[in-house]
Amino acid sequence: MEPKLTDLTPPQGFERLVLAEAPEAGLRALICIHSTALGPAAGGCRMWPYAGDAEAVQDVTRLARGMTYKNAMAGLGLGGGKSVIIGDARRDKTPAMMRAFGQAVEALAGSYYTAEDVGISTADMAEAASRTRYAVGLTGGAHGSGDPSPWTAEGVFRCLRVGAARVFGSEDLAGRRVLVQGLGHVGLSLAEKLHGAGAELVVADINQAAVQDARQRLGAASCAPDEIFAPQVDIFAPCALGGVLTEGSAAQLSARLVCGAANNQLATPAVAETLRKRGITYLPDYVVNAGGIISVASEIHRKDDRWRRDRLAGIAERIAEMLARAEAEGRTTTDIADSMVERMLARSRNAKPQHAQA
């Protein structure tokens, strides 16, 4: 049975918000398209046990908007979208659910490309792909891009070195004390790269097995997940869920540079100004963590590793540009980054024929 798709009223400035339901498969999902001004929307699918629909809507819309900005800054020729499946990935997820989700994506006729995110694996995406042409981040085949995590970690690492050069006068990380919050696929890969560059690691994660592994293999120190702002560090790399930087935590932070893979690290936009006033350089998350979507985009556009590497180099160059502008203009890096994206979107909208905008 085809999933039932119901169009909900999207927030102002968003193009579409769809509720997809297939009760027989246990599927209740939201698909949000923020913008297709630069191309079809692309963004991962997250599975999470939201407390209710309102919380899920808040998350999917916030993430979809972030994908518009991320894809624009990475120069991918893609718009922004996101999807969330409501449920516990460890308990509720089934192959039938993922196939039903794939059918829902297919019904959007190419306006949205999906891929893995929190709670969803490449194997899950393969199930979805059995029902849609618009599931990517797959393994195998001539253009399968596979797990995007290593590309995300590589992009964060490159941007972190650019930030270090600006803040500390050198991109050399030897002896720099770096706290990595979150040791999932991306956080662990980033920690390994930092260790290889000679950084001194402090790690935090609710998964104690991952923490112990980092202690043994990478010589990392560790702290409790609720004490991440206590250690004295040079660099903070948030690689868990979003909202970690609040007004309160920003006031406690000892690091002079923040660069990590987590989405939506700032609890509110005002935190960026708090960090700036404290002399802490924040690298906007949607710029530095674009490596994963770059990998996925290579599958959509049927490009190779060279194309991916060129765009990774491009996001590092954009970080350097926005750092220079932020310092020269006395503005936050987020303000600079947002204004750069808004100009891109405005140029694209203005370039479209009037009948296409109707």
Coordinates of C-alpha atoms in Angstrom, one line a residue:
M1 CA 0.0 0.0 0.0
E2 CA 1.3 3.5 -0.9
P3 CA 2.0 5.8 2.0
K4 CA -0.5 8.6 2.5
L5 CA 1.0 12.0 1.9
T6 CA -0.6 15.1 3.5
D7 CA 0.6 18.6 2.8
L8 CA 0.8 20.7 6.0
T9 CA 1.2 24.4 6.1
P10 CA 4.9 25.2 6.0
P11 CA 6.5 28.0 7.9
Q12 CA 6.8 31.3 6.1
G13 CA 9.7 31.2 3.6
F14 CA 9.5 27.4 3.2
E15 CA 8.2 25.7 0.1
R16 CA 6.7 22.5 1.3
L17 CA 6.0 20.4 4.4
V18 CA 4.6 16.9 4.0
L19 CA 3.4 14.3 6.5
A20 CA 4.0 10.7 5.2
E21 CA 2.1 7.9 6.9
A22 CA 2.0 4.2 6.3
P23 CA 0.6 2.6 9.5
E24 CA 1.0 -1.0 8.3
A25 CA 4.8 -0.3 8.0
G26 CA 5.0 1.8 11.2
L27 CA 5.9 4.9 9.2
R28 CA 5.2 8.4 10.4
A29 CA 7.5 10.9 8.8
L30 CA 7.9 14.5 7.9
I31 CA 9.6 15.7 4.7
C32 CA 10.4 19.4 4.5
I33 CA 11.6 21.3 1.5
H34 CA 12.9 24.7 2.4
S35 CA 14.2 26.0 -1.0
T36 CA 14.8 24.7 -4.5
A37 CA 16.1 28.1 -5.7
L38 CA 19.5 26.6 -6.4
G39 CA 18.4 23.1 -7.4
P40 CA 16.4 20.1 -6.1
A41 CA 16.4 19.9 -2.3
A42 CA 18.8 17.5 -0.7
G43 CA 19.3 16.5 2.9
G44 CA 19.4 13.4 5.1
C45 CA 16.7 11.4 6.9
R46 CA 16.9 11.4 10.7
M47 CA 15.0 8.9 12.9
W48 CA 14.4 10.1 16.4
P49 CA 11.8 9.4 19.2
Y50 CA 10.3 12.9 19.2
A51 CA 7.9 13.7 22.0
G52 CA 5.3 14.7 19.5
D53 CA 4.6 16.1 16.0
A54 CA 5.3 19.7 17.1
E55 CA 8.8 18.8 18.2
A56 CA 9.4 16.9 15.0
V57 CA 8.1 19.8 12.8
Q58 CA 10.4 22.2 14.7
D59 CA 13.4 19.9 14.1
V60 CA 12.8 19.1 10.4
T61 CA 12.2 22.7 9.5
R62 CA 15.3 23.9 11.3
L63 CA 17.4 21.2 9.7
A64 CA 15.9 21.8 6.2
R65 CA 16.7 25.5 6.3
G66 CA 20.2 24.6 7.4
M67 CA 20.6 22.3 4.4
T68 CA 19.7 25.2 2.0
Y69 CA 22.6 27.2 3.5
K70 CA 25.0 24.3 3.7
N71 CA 24.4 23.2 0.1
A72 CA 24.7 26.8 -1.2
M73 CA 28.0 27.5 0.6
A74 CA 29.4 24.2 -0.7
G75 CA 28.5 25.2 -4.3
L76 CA 26.6 22.0 -4.9
G77 CA 23.8 23.2 -7.2
L78 CA 21.2 21.9 -4.7
G79 CA 18.5 23.3 -2.6
G80 CA 17.7 22.4 1.0
G81 CA 15.4 19.8 2.5
K82 CA 15.3 17.3 5.3
S83 CA 13.2 14.4 6.6
V84 CA 12.5 12.9 10.0
I85 CA 11.0 9.6 10.9
I86 CA 9.3 9.6 14.2
G87 CA 10.3 6.6 16.3
D88 CA 13.2 4.9 18.1
A89 CA 15.7 3.7 15.6
R90 CA 16.9 0.9 17.9
R91 CA 13.4 -0.5 18.5
D92 CA 11.0 0.6 15.8
K93 CA 12.9 0.7 12.5
T94 CA 12.1 -2.1 10.0
P95 CA 13.0 -2.7 6.3
A96 CA 9.3 -2.3 5.5
M97 CA 9.3 1.2 7.1
M98 CA 12.3 2.3 5.1
R99 CA 10.7 1.0 1.9
A100 CA 7.5 2.9 2.7
F101 CA 9.6 6.0 3.3
G102 CA 11.3 5.5 -0.1
Q103 CA 7.8 5.4 -1.7
A104 CA 7.0 8.7 0.0
V105 CA 10.2 10.3 -1.4
E106 CA 9.5 8.9 -4.9
A107 CA 6.1 10.6 -4.8
L108 CA 7.8 14.0 -4.5
A109 CA 9.0 13.4 -8.1
G110 CA 12.6 14.5 -7.7
S111 CA 12.1 17.7 -5.7
Y112 CA 13.8 16.1 -2.7
Y113 CA 16.8 13.7 -2.5
T114 CA 17.3 11.8 0.8
A115 CA 20.3 10.2 2.4
E116 CA 21.3 8.9 5.8
D117 CA 21.4 10.9 9.0
V118 CA 21.1 10.2 12.7
G119 CA 19.5 6.8 13.3
I120 CA 19.7 5.8 9.6
S121 CA 22.4 3.7 8.0
T122 CA 23.5 3.1 4.4
A123 CA 21.7 -0.3 4.6
D124 CA 18.5 1.6 5.5
M125 CA 19.0 3.9 2.6
A126 CA 19.4 0.8 0.3
E127 CA 15.9 -0.3 1.4
A128 CA 14.5 3.1 0.7
A129 CA 16.3 3.1 -2.7
S130 CA 14.5 -0.1 -3.7
R131 CA 11.4 2.2 -3.9
T132 CA 12.8 5.5 -5.1
R133 CA 15.3 6.9 -7.5
Y134 CA 16.0 9.8 -5.1
A135 CA 17.8 8.0 -2.2
V136 CA 21.6 8.5 -2.2
G137 CA 24.6 7.9 0.0
L138 CA 24.6 4.3 -1.2
T139 CA 27.4 1.7 -1.6
G140 CA 28.2 -0.1 -4.8
G141 CA 27.6 0.9 -8.4
A142 CA 29.5 3.2 -10.5
H143 CA 28.6 6.3 -8.6
G144 CA 27.6 5.0 -5.1
S145 CA 29.2 7.4 -2.6
G146 CA 28.9 5.2 0.5
D147 CA 29.2 6.4 4.0
P148 CA 29.5 10.2 4.0
S149 CA 31.1 10.3 7.5
P150 CA 34.7 10.3 6.4
W151 CA 34.1 13.2 4.0
T152 CA 32.4 15.1 6.8
A153 CA 35.3 14.6 9.1
E154 CA 37.8 15.6 6.5
G155 CA 36.0 18.8 5.8
V156 CA 35.8 19.7 9.5
F157 CA 39.5 18.9 9.9
R158 CA 40.5 21.2 6.9
C159 CA 38.4 24.0 8.2
L160 CA 39.7 23.6 11.7
R161 CA 43.2 24.0 10.5
V162 CA 42.2 27.2 8.7
G163 CA 40.7 28.5 11.9
A164 CA 43.8 27.5 13.9
A165 CA 45.9 29.5 11.5
R166 CA 43.8 32.6 12.0
V167 CA 43.5 32.2 15.8
F168 CA 46.9 30.8 16.8
G169 CA 49.0 32.0 13.9
S170 CA 49.7 28.5 12.6
E171 CA 47.6 25.6 11.3
D172 CA 50.0 23.2 13.1
L173 CA 48.0 21.4 15.7
A174 CA 50.8 19.7 17.5
G175 CA 50.3 20.2 21.2
R176 CA 47.0 21.9 20.8
R177 CA 44.4 20.7 23.3
V178 CA 41.2 19.8 21.6
L179 CA 37.9 18.6 23.1
V180 CA 35.9 16.4 20.8
Q181 CA 32.3 16.0 22.0
G182 CA 30.6 13.0 20.5
L183 CA 32.5 9.9 19.2
G184 CA 30.1 8.7 16.5
H185 CA 31.3 8.0 13.0
V186 CA 32.3 11.6 12.3
G187 CA 33.6 12.5 15.7
L188 CA 35.8 9.5 16.0
S189 CA 37.2 10.0 12.5
L190 CA 37.9 13.7 13.4
A191 CA 39.6 12.6 16.6
E192 CA 41.8 10.2 14.7
K193 CA 42.8 13.0 12.3
L194 CA 43.6 15.3 15.2
H195 CA 45.6 12.6 16.9
G196 CA 47.6 12.1 13.7
A197 CA 48.3 15.8 13.6
G198 CA 49.7 15.8 17.1
A199 CA 46.9 17.3 19.0
E200 CA 46.2 16.5 22.7
L201 CA 42.7 15.0 22.9
V202 CA 40.0 15.3 25.5
V203 CA 36.8 13.3 24.5
A204 CA 33.3 13.0 25.8
D205 CA 30.5 10.7 24.9
I206 CA 27.6 8.8 26.5
N207 CA 29.0 5.6 24.9
Q208 CA 31.7 4.6 27.4
A209 CA 33.0 1.9 25.0
A210 CA 33.8 4.6 22.5
V211 CA 35.5 6.7 25.1
Q212 CA 37.6 3.8 26.3
D213 CA 38.6 3.1 22.7
A214 CA 39.8 6.7 22.2
R215 CA 41.7 6.6 25.5
Q216 CA 43.5 3.4 24.5
R217 CA 44.1 4.1 20.8
L218 CA 44.5 7.8 20.7
G219 CA 45.9 8.6 24.1
A220 CA 42.9 10.8 24.8
A221 CA 41.9 12.1 28.2
S222 CA 38.1 12.1 28.9
C223 CA 35.5 14.0 30.7
A224 CA 31.8 13.3 31.6
P225 CA 29.3 14.4 28.9
D226 CA 27.9 17.0 31.3
E227 CA 31.3 18.5 32.1
I228 CA 32.5 19.4 28.6
F229 CA 33.0 23.0 29.5
A230 CA 35.2 22.3 32.5
P231 CA 38.5 21.3 30.9
Q232 CA 41.0 24.0 29.8
V233 CA 41.3 23.5 26.0
D234 CA 42.4 25.4 22.9
I235 CA 39.7 24.1 20.5
F236 CA 36.2 22.8 21.1
A237 CA 34.9 20.4 18.4
P238 CA 31.1 19.6 19.0
C239 CA 30.2 16.5 17.1
A240 CA 27.0 15.4 18.9
L241 CA 23.5 16.8 18.6
G242 CA 22.8 20.5 18.3
G243 CA 22.1 23.3 20.7
V244 CA 25.2 22.7 22.9
L245 CA 26.3 26.4 22.8
T246 CA 24.0 28.4 25.0
E247 CA 24.5 31.8 26.6
G248 CA 25.6 30.0 29.7
S249 CA 27.9 27.5 28.2
A250 CA 29.5 30.2 25.9
A251 CA 30.4 32.1 29.1
Q252 CA 32.1 29.0 30.5
L253 CA 34.0 28.0 27.3
S254 CA 37.8 28.1 27.6
A255 CA 38.5 27.3 24.0
R256 CA 39.5 30.1 21.6
L257 CA 38.2 28.2 18.5
V258 CA 35.0 26.3 18.0
C259 CA 34.9 24.0 15.0
G260 CA 32.8 20.8 14.9
A261 CA 30.5 18.5 12.9
A262 CA 27.3 18.9 14.9
N263 CA 24.4 20.7 13.2
N264 CA 22.8 23.8 14.8
Q265 CA 25.5 24.1 17.5
L266 CA 24.2 27.6 18.6
A267 CA 21.1 27.3 20.8
T268 CA 20.1 30.8 19.5
P269 CA 21.6 33.2 16.9
A270 CA 22.6 35.6 19.7
V271 CA 25.2 33.1 21.0
A272 CA 27.4 34.0 18.1
E273 CA 27.8 37.5 19.3
T274 CA 28.5 36.3 22.8
L275 CA 31.3 34.2 21.5
R276 CA 32.7 37.0 19.4
K277 CA 32.7 39.4 22.3
R278 CA 34.7 36.9 24.4
G279 CA 37.3 36.6 21.6
I280 CA 36.2 33.1 20.7
T281 CA 36.2 32.3 16.9
Y282 CA 33.2 30.2 15.9
L283 CA 33.3 28.5 12.5
P284 CA 29.7 28.2 11.2
D285 CA 28.7 24.5 11.4
Y286 CA 26.7 24.4 8.2
V287 CA 29.9 25.4 6.3
V288 CA 32.5 23.2 8.0
N289 CA 30.3 20.0 8.1
A290 CA 29.4 20.0 4.5
G291 CA 31.7 17.2 3.5
G292 CA 29.0 14.6 3.9
I293 CA 26.5 16.4 1.6
I294 CA 29.4 17.0 -0.8
S295 CA 29.9 13.2 -1.0
V296 CA 26.1 12.7 -1.4
A297 CA 25.9 15.4 -4.1
S298 CA 28.6 13.6 -6.1
E299 CA 26.2 10.7 -6.4
I300 CA 23.4 12.9 -7.4
H301 CA 25.5 14.7 -10.1
R302 CA 27.5 11.5 -10.9
K303 CA 30.9 13.0 -10.1
D304 CA 34.1 11.5 -8.8
D305 CA 36.5 11.9 -5.9
R306 CA 38.3 14.7 -7.5
W307 CA 35.0 16.7 -7.6
R308 CA 34.5 16.0 -3.9
R309 CA 38.0 17.1 -3.0
D310 CA 37.7 20.3 -5.0
R311 CA 34.6 21.2 -3.0
L312 CA 36.2 20.3 0.3
A313 CA 38.9 22.8 -0.7
G314 CA 36.2 25.3 -1.5
I315 CA 34.6 25.2 1.9
A316 CA 38.0 25.7 3.6
E317 CA 38.5 28.7 1.3
R318 CA 35.1 30.1 2.2
I319 CA 36.0 29.8 5.9
A320 CA 39.2 31.8 5.3
E321 CA 37.2 34.5 3.5
M322 CA 34.5 34.8 6.2
L323 CA 37.1 34.9 9.0
A324 CA 38.9 37.8 7.2
R325 CA 35.6 39.7 6.6
A326 CA 34.3 39.1 10.1
E327 CA 37.5 40.6 11.6
A328 CA 37.5 43.5 9.2
E329 CA 33.9 44.3 9.6
G330 CA 33.5 43.6 13.3
R331 CA 30.7 41.1 12.6
T332 CA 30.0 37.5 13.6
T333 CA 31.1 34.7 11.3
T334 CA 27.5 33.5 11.2
D335 CA 26.3 36.9 10.1
I336 CA 28.9 36.9 7.3
A337 CA 28.1 33.4 6.2
D338 CA 24.3 34.0 6.2
S339 CA 24.7 37.1 4.1
M340 CA 26.8 35.2 1.6
V341 CA 24.1 32.6 1.2
E342 CA 21.3 35.1 1.0
R343 CA 23.1 36.8 -1.9
M344 CA 23.4 33.5 -3.7
L345 CA 19.7 32.7 -3.3
A346 CA 18.7 36.2 -4.3
R347 CA 20.8 36.0 -7.5
S348 CA 19.3 32.7 -8.4
R349 CA 15.7 33.9 -7.8
N350 CA 16.3 37.0 -9.8
A351 CA 17.8 35.1 -12.7
K352 CA 14.7 32.9 -13.1
P353 CA 12.0 33.8 -15.6
Q354 CA 9.0 35.4 -14.1
H355 CA 6.7 32.6 -15.1
A356 CA 9.0 30.1 -13.3
Q357 CA 8.5 32.1 -10.1
A358 CA 4.8 32.2 -10.2

